[in-house]
PDB file of C-alpha atoms in Angstrom:
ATOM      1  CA  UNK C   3     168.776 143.789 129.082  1.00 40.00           C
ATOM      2  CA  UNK C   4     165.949 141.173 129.092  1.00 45.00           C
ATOM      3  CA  UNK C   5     168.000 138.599 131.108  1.00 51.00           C
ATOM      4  CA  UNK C   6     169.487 140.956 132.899  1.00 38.00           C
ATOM      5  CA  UNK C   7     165.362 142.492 133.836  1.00 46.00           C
ATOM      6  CA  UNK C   8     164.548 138.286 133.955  1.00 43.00           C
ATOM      7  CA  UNK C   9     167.314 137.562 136.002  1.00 47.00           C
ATOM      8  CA  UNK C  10     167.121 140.309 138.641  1.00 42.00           C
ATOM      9  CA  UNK C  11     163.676 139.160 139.674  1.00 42.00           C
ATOM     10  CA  UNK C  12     164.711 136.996 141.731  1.00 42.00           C
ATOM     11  CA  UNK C  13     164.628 138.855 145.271  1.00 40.00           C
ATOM     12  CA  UNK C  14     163.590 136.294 147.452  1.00 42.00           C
ATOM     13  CA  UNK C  15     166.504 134.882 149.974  1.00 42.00           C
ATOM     14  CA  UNK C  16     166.632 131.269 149.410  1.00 47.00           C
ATOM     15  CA  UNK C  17     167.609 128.613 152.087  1.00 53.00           C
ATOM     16  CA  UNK C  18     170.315 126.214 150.626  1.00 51.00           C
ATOM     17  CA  UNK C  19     169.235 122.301 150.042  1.00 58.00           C
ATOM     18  CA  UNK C  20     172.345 120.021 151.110  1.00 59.00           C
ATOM     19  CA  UNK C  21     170.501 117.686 148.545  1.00 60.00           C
ATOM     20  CA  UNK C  22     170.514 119.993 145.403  1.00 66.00           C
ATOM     21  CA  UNK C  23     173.043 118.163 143.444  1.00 62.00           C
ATOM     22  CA  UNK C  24     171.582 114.646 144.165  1.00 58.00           C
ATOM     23  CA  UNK C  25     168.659 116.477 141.611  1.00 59.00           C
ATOM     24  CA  UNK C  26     171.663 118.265 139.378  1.00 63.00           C
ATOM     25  CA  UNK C  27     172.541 115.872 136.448  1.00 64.00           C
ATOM     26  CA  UNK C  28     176.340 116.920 136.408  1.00 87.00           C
ATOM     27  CA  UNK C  29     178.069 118.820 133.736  1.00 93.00           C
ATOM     28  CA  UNK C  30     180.868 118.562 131.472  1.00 96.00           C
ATOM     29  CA  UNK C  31     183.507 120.319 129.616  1.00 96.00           C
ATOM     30  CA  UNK C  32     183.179 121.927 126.080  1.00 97.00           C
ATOM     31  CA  UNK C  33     186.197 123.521 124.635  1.00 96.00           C
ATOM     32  CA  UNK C  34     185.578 126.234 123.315  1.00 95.00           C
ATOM     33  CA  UNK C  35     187.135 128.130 120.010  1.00 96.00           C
ATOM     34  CA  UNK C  36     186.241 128.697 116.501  1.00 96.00           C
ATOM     35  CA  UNK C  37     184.114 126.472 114.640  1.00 96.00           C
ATOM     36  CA  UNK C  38     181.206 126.091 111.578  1.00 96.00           C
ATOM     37  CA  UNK C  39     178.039 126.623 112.557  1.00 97.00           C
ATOM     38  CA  UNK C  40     174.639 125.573 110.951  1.00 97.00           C
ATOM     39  CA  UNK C  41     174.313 122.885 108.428  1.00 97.00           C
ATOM     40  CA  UNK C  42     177.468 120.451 107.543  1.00 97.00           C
ATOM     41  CA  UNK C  43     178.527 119.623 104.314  1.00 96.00           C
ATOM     42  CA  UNK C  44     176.546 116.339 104.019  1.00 97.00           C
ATOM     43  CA  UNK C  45     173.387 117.425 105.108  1.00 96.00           C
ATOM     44  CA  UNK C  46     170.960 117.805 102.211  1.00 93.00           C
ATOM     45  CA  UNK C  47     168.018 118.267 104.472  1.00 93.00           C
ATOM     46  CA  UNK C  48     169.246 121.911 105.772  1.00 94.00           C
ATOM     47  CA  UNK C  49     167.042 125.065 105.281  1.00 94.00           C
ATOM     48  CA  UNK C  50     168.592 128.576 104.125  1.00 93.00           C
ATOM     49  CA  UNK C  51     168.343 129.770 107.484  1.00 94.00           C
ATOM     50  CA  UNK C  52     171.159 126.874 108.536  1.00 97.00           C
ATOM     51  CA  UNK C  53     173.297 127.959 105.734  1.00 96.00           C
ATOM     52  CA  UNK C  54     177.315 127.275 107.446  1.00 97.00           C
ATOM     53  CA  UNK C  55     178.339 130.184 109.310  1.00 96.00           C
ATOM     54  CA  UNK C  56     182.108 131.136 111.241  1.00 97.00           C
ATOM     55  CA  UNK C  57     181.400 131.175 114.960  1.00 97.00           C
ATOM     56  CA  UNK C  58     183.550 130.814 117.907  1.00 97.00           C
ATOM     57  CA  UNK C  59     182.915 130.186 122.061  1.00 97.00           C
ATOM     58  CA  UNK C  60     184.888 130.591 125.050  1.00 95.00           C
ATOM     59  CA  UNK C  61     185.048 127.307 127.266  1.00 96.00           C
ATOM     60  CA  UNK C  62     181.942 126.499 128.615  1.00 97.00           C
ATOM     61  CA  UNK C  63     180.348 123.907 131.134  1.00 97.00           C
ATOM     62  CA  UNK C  64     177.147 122.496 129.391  1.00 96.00           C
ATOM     63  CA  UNK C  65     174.783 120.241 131.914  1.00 96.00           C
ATOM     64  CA  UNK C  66     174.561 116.366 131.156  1.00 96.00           C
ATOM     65  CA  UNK C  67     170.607 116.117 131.044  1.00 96.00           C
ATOM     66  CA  UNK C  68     167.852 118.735 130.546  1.00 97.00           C
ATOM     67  CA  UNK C  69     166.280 120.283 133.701  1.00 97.00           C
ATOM     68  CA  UNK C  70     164.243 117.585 135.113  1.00 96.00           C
ATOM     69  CA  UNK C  71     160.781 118.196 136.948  1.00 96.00           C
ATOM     70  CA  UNK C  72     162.258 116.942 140.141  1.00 94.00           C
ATOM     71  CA  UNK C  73     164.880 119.688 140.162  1.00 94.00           C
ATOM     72  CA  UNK C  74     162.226 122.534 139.277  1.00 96.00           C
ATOM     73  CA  UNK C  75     159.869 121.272 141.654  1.00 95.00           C
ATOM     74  CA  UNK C  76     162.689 121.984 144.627  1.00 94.00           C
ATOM     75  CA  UNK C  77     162.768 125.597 143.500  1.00 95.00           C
ATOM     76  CA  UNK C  78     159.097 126.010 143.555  1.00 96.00           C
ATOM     77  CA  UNK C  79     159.148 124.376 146.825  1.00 94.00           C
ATOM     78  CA  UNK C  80     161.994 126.735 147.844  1.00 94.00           C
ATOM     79  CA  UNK C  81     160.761 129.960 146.416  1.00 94.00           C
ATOM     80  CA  UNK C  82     156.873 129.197 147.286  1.00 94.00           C
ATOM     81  CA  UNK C  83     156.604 130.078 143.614  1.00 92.00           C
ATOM     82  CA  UNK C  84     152.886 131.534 142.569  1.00 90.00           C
ATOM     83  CA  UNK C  85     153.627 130.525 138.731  1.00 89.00           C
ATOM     84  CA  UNK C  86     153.824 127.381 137.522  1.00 95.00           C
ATOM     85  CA  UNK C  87     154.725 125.929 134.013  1.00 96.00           C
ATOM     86  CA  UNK C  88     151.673 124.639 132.351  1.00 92.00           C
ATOM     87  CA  UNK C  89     151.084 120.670 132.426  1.00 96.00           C
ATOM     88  CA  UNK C  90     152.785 120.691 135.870  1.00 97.00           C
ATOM     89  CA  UNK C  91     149.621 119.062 136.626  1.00 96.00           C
ATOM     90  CA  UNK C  92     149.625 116.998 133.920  1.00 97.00           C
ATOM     91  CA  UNK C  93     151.244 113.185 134.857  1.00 97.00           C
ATOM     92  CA  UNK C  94     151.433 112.444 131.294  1.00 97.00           C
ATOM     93  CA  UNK C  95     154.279 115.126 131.495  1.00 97.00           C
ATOM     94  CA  UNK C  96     155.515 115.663 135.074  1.00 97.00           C
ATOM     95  CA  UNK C  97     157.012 112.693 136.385  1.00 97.00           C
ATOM     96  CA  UNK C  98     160.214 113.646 138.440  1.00 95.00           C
ATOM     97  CA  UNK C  99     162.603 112.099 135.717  1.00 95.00           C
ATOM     98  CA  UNK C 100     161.071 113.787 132.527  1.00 97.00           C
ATOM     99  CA  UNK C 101     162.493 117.310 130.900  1.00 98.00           C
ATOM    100  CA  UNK C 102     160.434 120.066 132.586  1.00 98.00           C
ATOM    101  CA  UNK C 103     158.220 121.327 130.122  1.00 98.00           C
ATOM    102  CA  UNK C 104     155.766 124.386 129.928  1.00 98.00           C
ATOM    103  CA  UNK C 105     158.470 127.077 131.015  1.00 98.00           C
ATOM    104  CA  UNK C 106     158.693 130.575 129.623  1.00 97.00           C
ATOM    105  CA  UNK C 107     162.079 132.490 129.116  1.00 97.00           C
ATOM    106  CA  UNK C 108     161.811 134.440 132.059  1.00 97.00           C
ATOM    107  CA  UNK C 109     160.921 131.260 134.191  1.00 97.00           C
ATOM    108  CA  UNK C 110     163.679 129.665 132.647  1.00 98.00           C
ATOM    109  CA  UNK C 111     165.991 132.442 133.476  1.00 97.00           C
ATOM    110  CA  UNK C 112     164.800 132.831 137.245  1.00 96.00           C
ATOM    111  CA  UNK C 113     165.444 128.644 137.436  1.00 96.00           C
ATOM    112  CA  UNK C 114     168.946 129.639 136.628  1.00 97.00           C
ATOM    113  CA  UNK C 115     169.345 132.221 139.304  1.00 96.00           C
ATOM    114  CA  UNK C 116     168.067 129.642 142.230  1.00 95.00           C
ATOM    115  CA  UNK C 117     170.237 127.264 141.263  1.00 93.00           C
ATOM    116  CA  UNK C 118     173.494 129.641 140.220  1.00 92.00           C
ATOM    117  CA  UNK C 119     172.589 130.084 144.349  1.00 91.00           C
ATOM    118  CA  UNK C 120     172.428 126.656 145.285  1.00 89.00           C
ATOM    119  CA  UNK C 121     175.477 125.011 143.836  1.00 88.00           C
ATOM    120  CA  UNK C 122     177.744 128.822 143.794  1.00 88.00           C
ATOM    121  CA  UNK C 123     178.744 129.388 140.191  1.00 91.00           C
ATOM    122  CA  UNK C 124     176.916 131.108 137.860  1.00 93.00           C
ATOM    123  CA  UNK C 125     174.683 129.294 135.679  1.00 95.00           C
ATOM    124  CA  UNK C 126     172.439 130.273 132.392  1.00 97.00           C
ATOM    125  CA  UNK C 127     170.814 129.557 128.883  1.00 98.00           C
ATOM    126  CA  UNK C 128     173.426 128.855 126.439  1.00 98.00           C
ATOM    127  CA  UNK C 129     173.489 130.734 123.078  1.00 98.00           C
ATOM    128  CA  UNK C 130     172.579 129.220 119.937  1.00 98.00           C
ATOM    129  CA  UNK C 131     176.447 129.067 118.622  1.00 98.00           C
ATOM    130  CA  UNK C 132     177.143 127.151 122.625  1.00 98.00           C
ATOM    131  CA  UNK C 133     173.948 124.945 122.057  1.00 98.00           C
ATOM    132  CA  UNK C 134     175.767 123.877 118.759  1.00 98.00           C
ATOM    133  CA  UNK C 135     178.925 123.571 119.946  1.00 98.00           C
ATOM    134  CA  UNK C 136     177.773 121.328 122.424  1.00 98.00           C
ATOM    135  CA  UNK C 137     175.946 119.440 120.557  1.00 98.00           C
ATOM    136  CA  UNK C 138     178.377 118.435 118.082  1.00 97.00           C
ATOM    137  CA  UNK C 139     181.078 116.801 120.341  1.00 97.00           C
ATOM    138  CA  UNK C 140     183.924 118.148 118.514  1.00 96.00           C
ATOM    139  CA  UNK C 141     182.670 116.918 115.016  1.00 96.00           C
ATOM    140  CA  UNK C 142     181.410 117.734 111.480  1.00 96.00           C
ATOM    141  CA  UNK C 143     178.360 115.727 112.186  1.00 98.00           C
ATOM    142  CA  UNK C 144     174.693 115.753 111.340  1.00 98.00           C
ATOM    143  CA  UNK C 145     172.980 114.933 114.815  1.00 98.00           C
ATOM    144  CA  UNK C 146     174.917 114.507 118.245  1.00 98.00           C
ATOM    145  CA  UNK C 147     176.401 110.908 117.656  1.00 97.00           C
ATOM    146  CA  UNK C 148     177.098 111.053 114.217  1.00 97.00           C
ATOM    147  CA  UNK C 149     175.376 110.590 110.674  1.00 97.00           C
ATOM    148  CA  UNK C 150     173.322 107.919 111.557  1.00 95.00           C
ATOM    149  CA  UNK C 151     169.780 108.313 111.456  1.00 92.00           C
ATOM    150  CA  UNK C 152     168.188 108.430 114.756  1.00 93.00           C
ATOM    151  CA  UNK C 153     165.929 105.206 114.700  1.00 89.00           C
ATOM    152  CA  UNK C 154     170.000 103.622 113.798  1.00 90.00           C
ATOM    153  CA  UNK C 155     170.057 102.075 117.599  1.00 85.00           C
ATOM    154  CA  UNK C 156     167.607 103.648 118.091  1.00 90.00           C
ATOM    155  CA  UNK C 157     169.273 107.097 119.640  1.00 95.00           C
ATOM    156  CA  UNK C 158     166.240 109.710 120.409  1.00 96.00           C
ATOM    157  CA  UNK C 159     162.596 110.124 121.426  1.00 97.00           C
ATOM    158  CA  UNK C 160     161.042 111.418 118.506  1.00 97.00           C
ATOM    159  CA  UNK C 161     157.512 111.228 116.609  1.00 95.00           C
ATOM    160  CA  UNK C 162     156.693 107.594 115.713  1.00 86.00           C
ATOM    161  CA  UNK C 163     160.001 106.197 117.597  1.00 84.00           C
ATOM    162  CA  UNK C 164     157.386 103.365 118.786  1.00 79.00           C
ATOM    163  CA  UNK C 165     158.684 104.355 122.819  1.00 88.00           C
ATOM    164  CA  UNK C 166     157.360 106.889 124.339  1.00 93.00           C
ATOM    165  CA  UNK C 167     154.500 109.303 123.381  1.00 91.00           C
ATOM    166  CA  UNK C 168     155.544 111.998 125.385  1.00 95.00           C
ATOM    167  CA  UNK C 169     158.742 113.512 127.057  1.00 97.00           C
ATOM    168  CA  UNK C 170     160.569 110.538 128.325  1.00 97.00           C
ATOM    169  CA  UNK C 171     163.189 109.991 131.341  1.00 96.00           C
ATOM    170  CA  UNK C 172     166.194 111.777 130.479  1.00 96.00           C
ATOM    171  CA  UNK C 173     168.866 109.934 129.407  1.00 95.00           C
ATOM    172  CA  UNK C 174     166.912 107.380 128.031  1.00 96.00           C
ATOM    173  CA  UNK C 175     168.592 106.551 124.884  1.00 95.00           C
ATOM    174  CA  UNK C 176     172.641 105.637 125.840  1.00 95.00           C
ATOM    175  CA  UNK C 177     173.229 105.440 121.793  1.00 94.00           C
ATOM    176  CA  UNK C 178     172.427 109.112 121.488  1.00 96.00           C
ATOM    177  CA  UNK C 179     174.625 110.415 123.462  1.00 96.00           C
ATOM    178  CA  UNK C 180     177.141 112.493 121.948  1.00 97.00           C
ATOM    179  CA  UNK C 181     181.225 111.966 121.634  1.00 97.00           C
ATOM    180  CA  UNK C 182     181.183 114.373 125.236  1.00 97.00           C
ATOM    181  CA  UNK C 183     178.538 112.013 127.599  1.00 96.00           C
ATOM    182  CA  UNK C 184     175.484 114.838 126.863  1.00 97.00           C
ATOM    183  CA  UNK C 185     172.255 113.241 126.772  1.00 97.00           C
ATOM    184  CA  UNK C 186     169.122 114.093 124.669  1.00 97.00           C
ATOM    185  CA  UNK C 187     170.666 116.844 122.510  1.00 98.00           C
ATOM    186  CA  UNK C 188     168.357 115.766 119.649  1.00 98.00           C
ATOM    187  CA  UNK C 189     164.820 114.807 120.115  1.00 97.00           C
ATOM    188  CA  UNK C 190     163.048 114.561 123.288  1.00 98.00           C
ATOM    189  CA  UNK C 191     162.016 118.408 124.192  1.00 98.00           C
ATOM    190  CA  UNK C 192     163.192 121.530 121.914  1.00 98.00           C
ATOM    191  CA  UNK C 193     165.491 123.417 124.302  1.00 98.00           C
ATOM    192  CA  UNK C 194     165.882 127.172 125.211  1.00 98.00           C
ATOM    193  CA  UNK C 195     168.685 129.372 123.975  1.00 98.00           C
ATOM    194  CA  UNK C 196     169.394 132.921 124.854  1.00 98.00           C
ATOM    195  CA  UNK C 197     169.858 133.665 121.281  1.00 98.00           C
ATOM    196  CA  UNK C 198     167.226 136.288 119.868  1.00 97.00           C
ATOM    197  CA  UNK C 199     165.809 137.255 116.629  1.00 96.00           C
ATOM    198  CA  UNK C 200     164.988 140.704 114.967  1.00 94.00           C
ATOM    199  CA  UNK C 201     161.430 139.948 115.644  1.00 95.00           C
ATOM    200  CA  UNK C 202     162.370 139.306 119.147  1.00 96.00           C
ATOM    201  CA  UNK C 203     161.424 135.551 119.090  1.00 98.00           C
ATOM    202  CA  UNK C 204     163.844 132.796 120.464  1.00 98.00           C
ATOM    203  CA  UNK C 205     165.638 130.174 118.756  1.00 98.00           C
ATOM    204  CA  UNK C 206     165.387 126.762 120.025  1.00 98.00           C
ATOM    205  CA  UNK C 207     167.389 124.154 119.202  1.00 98.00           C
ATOM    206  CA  UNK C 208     167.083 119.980 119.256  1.00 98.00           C
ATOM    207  CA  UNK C 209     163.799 118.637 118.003  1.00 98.00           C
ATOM    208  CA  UNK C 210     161.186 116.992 120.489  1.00 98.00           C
ATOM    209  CA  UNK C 211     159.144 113.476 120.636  1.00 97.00           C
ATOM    210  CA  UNK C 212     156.726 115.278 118.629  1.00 97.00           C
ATOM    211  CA  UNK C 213     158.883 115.648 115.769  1.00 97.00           C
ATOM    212  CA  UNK C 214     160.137 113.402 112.979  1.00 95.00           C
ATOM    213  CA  UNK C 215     164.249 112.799 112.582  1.00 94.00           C
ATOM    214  CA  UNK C 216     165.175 115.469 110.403  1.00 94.00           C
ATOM    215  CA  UNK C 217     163.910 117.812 113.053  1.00 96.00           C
ATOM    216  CA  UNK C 218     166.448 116.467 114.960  1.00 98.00           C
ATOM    217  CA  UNK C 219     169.711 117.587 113.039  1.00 98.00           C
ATOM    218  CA  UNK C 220     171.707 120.005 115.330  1.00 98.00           C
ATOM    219  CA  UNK C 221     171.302 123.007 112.881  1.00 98.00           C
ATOM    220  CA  UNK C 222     168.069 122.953 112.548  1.00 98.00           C
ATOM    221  CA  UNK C 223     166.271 125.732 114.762  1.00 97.00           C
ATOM    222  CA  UNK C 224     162.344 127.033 115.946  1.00 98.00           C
ATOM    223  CA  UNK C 225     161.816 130.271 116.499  1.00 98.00           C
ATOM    224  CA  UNK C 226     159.233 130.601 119.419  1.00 98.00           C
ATOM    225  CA  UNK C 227     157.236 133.166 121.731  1.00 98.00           C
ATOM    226  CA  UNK C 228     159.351 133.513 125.002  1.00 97.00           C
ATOM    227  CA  UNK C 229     156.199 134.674 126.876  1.00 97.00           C
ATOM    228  CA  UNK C 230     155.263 131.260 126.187  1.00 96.00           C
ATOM    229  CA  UNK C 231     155.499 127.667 128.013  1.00 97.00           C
ATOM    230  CA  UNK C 232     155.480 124.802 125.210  1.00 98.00           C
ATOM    231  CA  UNK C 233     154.477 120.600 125.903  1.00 98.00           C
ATOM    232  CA  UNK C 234     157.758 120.178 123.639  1.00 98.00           C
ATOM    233  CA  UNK C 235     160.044 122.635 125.226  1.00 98.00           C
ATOM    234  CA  UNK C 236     162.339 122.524 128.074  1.00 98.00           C
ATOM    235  CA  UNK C 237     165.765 123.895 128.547  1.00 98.00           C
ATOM    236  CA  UNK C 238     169.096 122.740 130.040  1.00 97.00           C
ATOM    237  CA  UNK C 239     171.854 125.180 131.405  1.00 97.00           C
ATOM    238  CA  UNK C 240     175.648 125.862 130.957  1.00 97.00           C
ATOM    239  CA  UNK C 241     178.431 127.626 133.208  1.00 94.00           C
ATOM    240  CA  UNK C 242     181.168 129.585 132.016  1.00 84.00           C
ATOM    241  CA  UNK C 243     184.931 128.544 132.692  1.00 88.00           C
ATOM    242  CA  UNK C 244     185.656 132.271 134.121  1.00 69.00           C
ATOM    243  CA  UNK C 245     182.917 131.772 136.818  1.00 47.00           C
ATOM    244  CA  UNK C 246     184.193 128.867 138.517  1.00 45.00           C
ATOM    245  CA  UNK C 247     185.118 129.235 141.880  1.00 45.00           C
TER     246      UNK C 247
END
């Protein structure tokens, strides 16, 4: 009911941009199915809230990059939005190619209704079993690429990576990409989910460039305040097969 409420604010008719997907990173194919969720066998770094788990997705569409400040800027341009995510002032984190940061669930969710509008499909946050999925690329594997740690190449922006100290560009890091072409699934901004607790509190999943690499691993999760806008947390977006047109 809470995306549903989030979702349904949006009542303003937009104008389409011919432009939009020069700002859309792309997407790509996950398969979807059953598969083990949370920590993998050779992890010894996993909490007992990561403990392996059965879990299963239908075929999804997960985005290449997380939502970039140029591509929220054109819907607060389009919608002549009143709120805006804090530090969208802030150049240290709003250049056009960074991960938008700041955003609250709601915001995040309204995003997702502009641009399910722009491009014609239906877009939205992925769960915390599709975030996974995603992330892993098909494998058993402790971060996105692999095993390897993440200063191995080095593969993410993360605390004391010697790079960046803030968000950087996304798609910065062409080692970290995972066996599907996503970019910045560990490390750079902790990223939305629509998964919920008891204590109504989202999970997020990723790490950030505030973080150090065994924040990183793809089963570890943050619970946060989805009235909230974070300097480490942005989101990125998925389609289902079944709403293709």
């Amino acid at each position: 009911l809470a995306e549903i409420d989030a979702a349904s604010a949006v009542e303003r008719s937009f104008r389409h941009f011919d432009d939009v997907e020069a700002f859309f990173s792309g997407e790509v194919l996950v398969p979807g199915g059953p598969f083990t969720a949370g920590a993998v066998a050779q992890d010894g770094r996993a909490a007992r809230n990561e403990a392996p788990r059965q879990a299963e997705t239908g075929d999804f569409y997960m985005d290449l990059h997380p939502v970039t400040n140029a591509l929220y800027g054109m819907y607060l341009e389009d919608t002549q939005a009143e709120i805006f995510p804090e530090y969208w002032d802030n150049p240290r984190f709003n250049q056009p190619d960074q991960p938008v940061v700041g955003v609250s669930y709601a915001e995040a969710m309204r995003f997702a209704a502009w641009l399910s509008g722009q491009l014609g499909v239906v877009k939205r946050l992925p769960s915390e079993d599709e975030w996974e999925k995603a992330a892993r690329g098909g494998g058993e594997v402790i971060y996105p690429w692999g095993d390897e740690s993440p200063s191995d190449g080095p593969r993410a922006n993360y605390n004391g990576n010697g790079r960046f100290e803030a968000a950087s560009p996304v798609g910065s890091y062409e080692n970290g990409k995972n066996p599907y072409g996503i970019y910045d699934m560990a490390g750079n901004v902790w990223e939305l989910t629509s998964t919920q607790q008891e204590t109504g509190r989202l999970i997020a999943k990723g790490g950030s460039w505030m973080d150090g690499p065994a924040d990183l691993r793809i089963s570890n999760r943050r619970e946060i305040d989805p009235s909230r806008g974070y300097v480490d947390v942005g989101f990125r977006l998925i389609r289902e097969v079944s709403n293709e047109e």
